[in-house]
Coordinates of C-alpha atoms in Angstrom, one line a residue:
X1 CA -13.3 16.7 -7.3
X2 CA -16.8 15.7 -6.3
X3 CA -18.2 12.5 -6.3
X4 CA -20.6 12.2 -9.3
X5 CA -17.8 13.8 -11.2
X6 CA -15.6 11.3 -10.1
X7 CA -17.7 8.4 -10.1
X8 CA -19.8 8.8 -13.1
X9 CA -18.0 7.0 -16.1
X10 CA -14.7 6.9 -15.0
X11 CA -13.1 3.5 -15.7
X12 CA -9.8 2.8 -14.3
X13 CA -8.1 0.3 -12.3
X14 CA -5.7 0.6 -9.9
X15 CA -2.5 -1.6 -10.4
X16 CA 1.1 -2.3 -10.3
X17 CA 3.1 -3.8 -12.7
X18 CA 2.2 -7.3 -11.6
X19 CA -1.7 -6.8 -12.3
X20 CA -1.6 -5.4 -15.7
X21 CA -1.7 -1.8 -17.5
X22 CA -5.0 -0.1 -16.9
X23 CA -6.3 2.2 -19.0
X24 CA -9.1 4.4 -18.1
X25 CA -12.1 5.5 -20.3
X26 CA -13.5 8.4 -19.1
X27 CA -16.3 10.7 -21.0
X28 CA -15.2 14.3 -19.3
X29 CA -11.2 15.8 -19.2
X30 CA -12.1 16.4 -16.0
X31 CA -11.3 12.8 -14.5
X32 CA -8.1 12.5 -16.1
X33 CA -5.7 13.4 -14.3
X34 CA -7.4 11.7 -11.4
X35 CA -7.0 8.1 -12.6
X36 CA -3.6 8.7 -13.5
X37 CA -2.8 9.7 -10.3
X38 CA -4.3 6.4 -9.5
X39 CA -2.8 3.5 -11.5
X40 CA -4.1 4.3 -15.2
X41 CA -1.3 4.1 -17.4
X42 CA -2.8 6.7 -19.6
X43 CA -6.4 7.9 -20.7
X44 CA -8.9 7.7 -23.4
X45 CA -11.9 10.1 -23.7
X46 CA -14.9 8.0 -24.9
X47 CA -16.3 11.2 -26.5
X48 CA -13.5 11.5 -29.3
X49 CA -15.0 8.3 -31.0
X50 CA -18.8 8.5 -32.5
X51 CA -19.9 5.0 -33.3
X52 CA -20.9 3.4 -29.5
X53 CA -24.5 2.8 -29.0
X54 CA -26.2 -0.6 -30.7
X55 CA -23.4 -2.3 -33.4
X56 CA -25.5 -2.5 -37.4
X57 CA -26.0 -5.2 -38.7
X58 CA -23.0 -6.6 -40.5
X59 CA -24.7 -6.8 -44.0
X60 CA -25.9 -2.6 -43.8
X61 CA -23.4 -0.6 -44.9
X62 CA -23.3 1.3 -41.1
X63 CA -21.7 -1.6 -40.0
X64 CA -18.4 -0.6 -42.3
X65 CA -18.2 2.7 -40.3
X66 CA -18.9 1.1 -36.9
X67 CA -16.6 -1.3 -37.4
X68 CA -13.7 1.2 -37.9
X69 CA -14.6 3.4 -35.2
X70 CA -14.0 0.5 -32.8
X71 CA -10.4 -0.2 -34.5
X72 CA -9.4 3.4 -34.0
X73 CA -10.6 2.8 -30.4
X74 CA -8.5 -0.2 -30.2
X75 CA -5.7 1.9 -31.6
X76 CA -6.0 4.5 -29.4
X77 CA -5.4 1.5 -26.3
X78 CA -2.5 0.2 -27.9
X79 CA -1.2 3.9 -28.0
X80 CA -2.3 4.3 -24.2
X81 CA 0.0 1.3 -23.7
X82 CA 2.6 1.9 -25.2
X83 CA 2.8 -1.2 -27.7
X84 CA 0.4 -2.8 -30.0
X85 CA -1.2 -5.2 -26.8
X86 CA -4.8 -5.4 -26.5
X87 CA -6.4 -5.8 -23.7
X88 CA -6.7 -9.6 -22.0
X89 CA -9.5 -8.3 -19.7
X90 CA -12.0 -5.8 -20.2
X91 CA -14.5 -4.2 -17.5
X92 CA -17.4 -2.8 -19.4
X93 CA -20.0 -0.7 -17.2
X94 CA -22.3 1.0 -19.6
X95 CA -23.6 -2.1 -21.6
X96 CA -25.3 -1.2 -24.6
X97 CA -24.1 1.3 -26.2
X98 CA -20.4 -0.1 -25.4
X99 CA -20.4 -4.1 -25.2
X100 CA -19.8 -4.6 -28.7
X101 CA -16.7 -2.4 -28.4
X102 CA -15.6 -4.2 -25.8
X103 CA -15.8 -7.6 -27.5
X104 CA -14.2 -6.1 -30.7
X105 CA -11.4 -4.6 -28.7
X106 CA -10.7 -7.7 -26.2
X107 CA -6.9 -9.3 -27.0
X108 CA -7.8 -12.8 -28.2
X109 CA -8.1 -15.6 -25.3
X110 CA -9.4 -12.6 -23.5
X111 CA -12.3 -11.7 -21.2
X112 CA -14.7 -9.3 -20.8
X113 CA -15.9 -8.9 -17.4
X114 CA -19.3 -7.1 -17.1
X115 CA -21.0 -5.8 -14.2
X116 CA -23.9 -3.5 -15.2
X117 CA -25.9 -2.1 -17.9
X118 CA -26.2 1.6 -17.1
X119 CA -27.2 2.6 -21.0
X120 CA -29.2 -0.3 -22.0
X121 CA -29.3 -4.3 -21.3
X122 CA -30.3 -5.1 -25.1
X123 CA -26.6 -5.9 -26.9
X124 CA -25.2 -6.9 -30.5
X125 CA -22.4 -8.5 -31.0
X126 CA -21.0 -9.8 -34.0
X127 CA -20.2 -13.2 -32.3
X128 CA -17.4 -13.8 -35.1
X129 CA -14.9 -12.1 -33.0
X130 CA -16.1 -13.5 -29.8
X131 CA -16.2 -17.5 -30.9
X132 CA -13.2 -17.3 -33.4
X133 CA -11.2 -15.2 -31.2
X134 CA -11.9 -17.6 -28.1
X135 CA -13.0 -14.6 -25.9
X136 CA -15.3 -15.4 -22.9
X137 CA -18.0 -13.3 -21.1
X138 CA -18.1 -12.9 -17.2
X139 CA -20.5 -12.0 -15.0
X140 CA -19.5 -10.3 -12.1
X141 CA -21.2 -8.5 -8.8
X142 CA -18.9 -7.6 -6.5
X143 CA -17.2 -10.4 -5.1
X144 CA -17.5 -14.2 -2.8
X145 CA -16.0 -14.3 0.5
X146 CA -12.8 -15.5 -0.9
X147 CA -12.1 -13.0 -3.5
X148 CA -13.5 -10.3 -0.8
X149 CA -10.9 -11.2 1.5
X150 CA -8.3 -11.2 -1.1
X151 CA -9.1 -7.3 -2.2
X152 CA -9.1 -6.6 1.3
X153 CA -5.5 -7.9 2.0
X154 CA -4.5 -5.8 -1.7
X155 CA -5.6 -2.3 0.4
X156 CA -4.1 -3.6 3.5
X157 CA -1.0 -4.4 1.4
X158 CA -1.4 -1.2 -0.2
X159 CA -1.3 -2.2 -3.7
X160 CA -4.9 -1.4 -4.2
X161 CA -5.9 2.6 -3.1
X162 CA -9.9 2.4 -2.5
X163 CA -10.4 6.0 -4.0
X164 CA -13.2 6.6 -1.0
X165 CA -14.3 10.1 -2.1
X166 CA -17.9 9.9 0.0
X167 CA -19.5 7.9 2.0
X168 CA -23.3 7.9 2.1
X169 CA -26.4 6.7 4.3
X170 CA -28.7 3.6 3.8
X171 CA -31.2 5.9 2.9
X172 CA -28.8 7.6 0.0
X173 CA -28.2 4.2 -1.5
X174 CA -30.5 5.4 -4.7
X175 CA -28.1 8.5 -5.2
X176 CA -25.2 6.9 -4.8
X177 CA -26.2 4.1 -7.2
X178 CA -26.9 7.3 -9.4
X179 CA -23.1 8.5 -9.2
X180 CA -22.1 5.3 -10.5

């Protein structure tokens, strides 16, 4: 498969039992069966659901539909895993037009880690589920020395497959930012 297809919105971690169940949220059939083959315990295509983008406001009457598109997402993770968990950490990419999702969908006591904004850095949220449901936000860009080292002993231990599909130049830095 080639690297923007693989790359570009195709959420998955890789992890053994100990970790956690990923589940990967892809937007094209294509990438599918490639995180399952690495560590996703199943799939959800981001394109069967049509409320992402910015959440209404709570008081229109949007905010009725948006709100059970993001349940029947949640569902659809709870299917993906095989019991009625949700998840205790969440990696959300896009930003915009999927944060509030994220939030919604986040297992209470849980965390949303979030490490770009590839559709938009402007968010609503209907804090009620993130400050009654005690969920927390974190920031993350890459990693410190310490948590570097520890991924690096993960591959070495070979619980963690790096997926290296390309490799690219200094000067190919914009396009491979692109394939993200």
């Amino acid at each position: 498969m080639p690297a923007d297809q693989e790359s570009i919105r195709c959420y998955y971690a890789v992890a053994h039992d100990d970790f956690g169940k990923p589940v990967a949220v892809i937007s094209d059939e294509d990438k599918r069966q490639f995180c399952l083959d690495h560590g996703a315990v199943g799939c959800i295509n981001r394109n069967d659901f049509d409320h992402w983008g910015p959440m209404p406001d709570t008081n229109s009457p949007n905010w009725g539909e948006w709100a059970k598109g993001a349940r029947a997402f949640g569902k659809a993770i709870w299917d993906a895993v095989g019991e009625r968990k949700s998840p205790k950490i969440v990696f959300e990419h896009p930003g915009e037009a999927t944060l509030p999702t994220s939030c919604f969908v986040a297992d209470i006591g849980g965390v949303i880690v979030i490490c770009a904004g590839t559709t938009g850095y402007t968010v609503t949220l209907d804090l009620r589920y993130h400050w009654m449901m005690q969920k927390r936000f974190q920031g993350s860009h890459l990693s410190n020395d310490e948590q570097a080292a520890a991924v690096n002993q993960l591959v070495i231990d070979q619980k963690v497959d790096p997926c290296l599909s390309s490799s690219f130049t200094f000067d190919e830095i914009g396009h491979a930012h692109q394939l993200m």
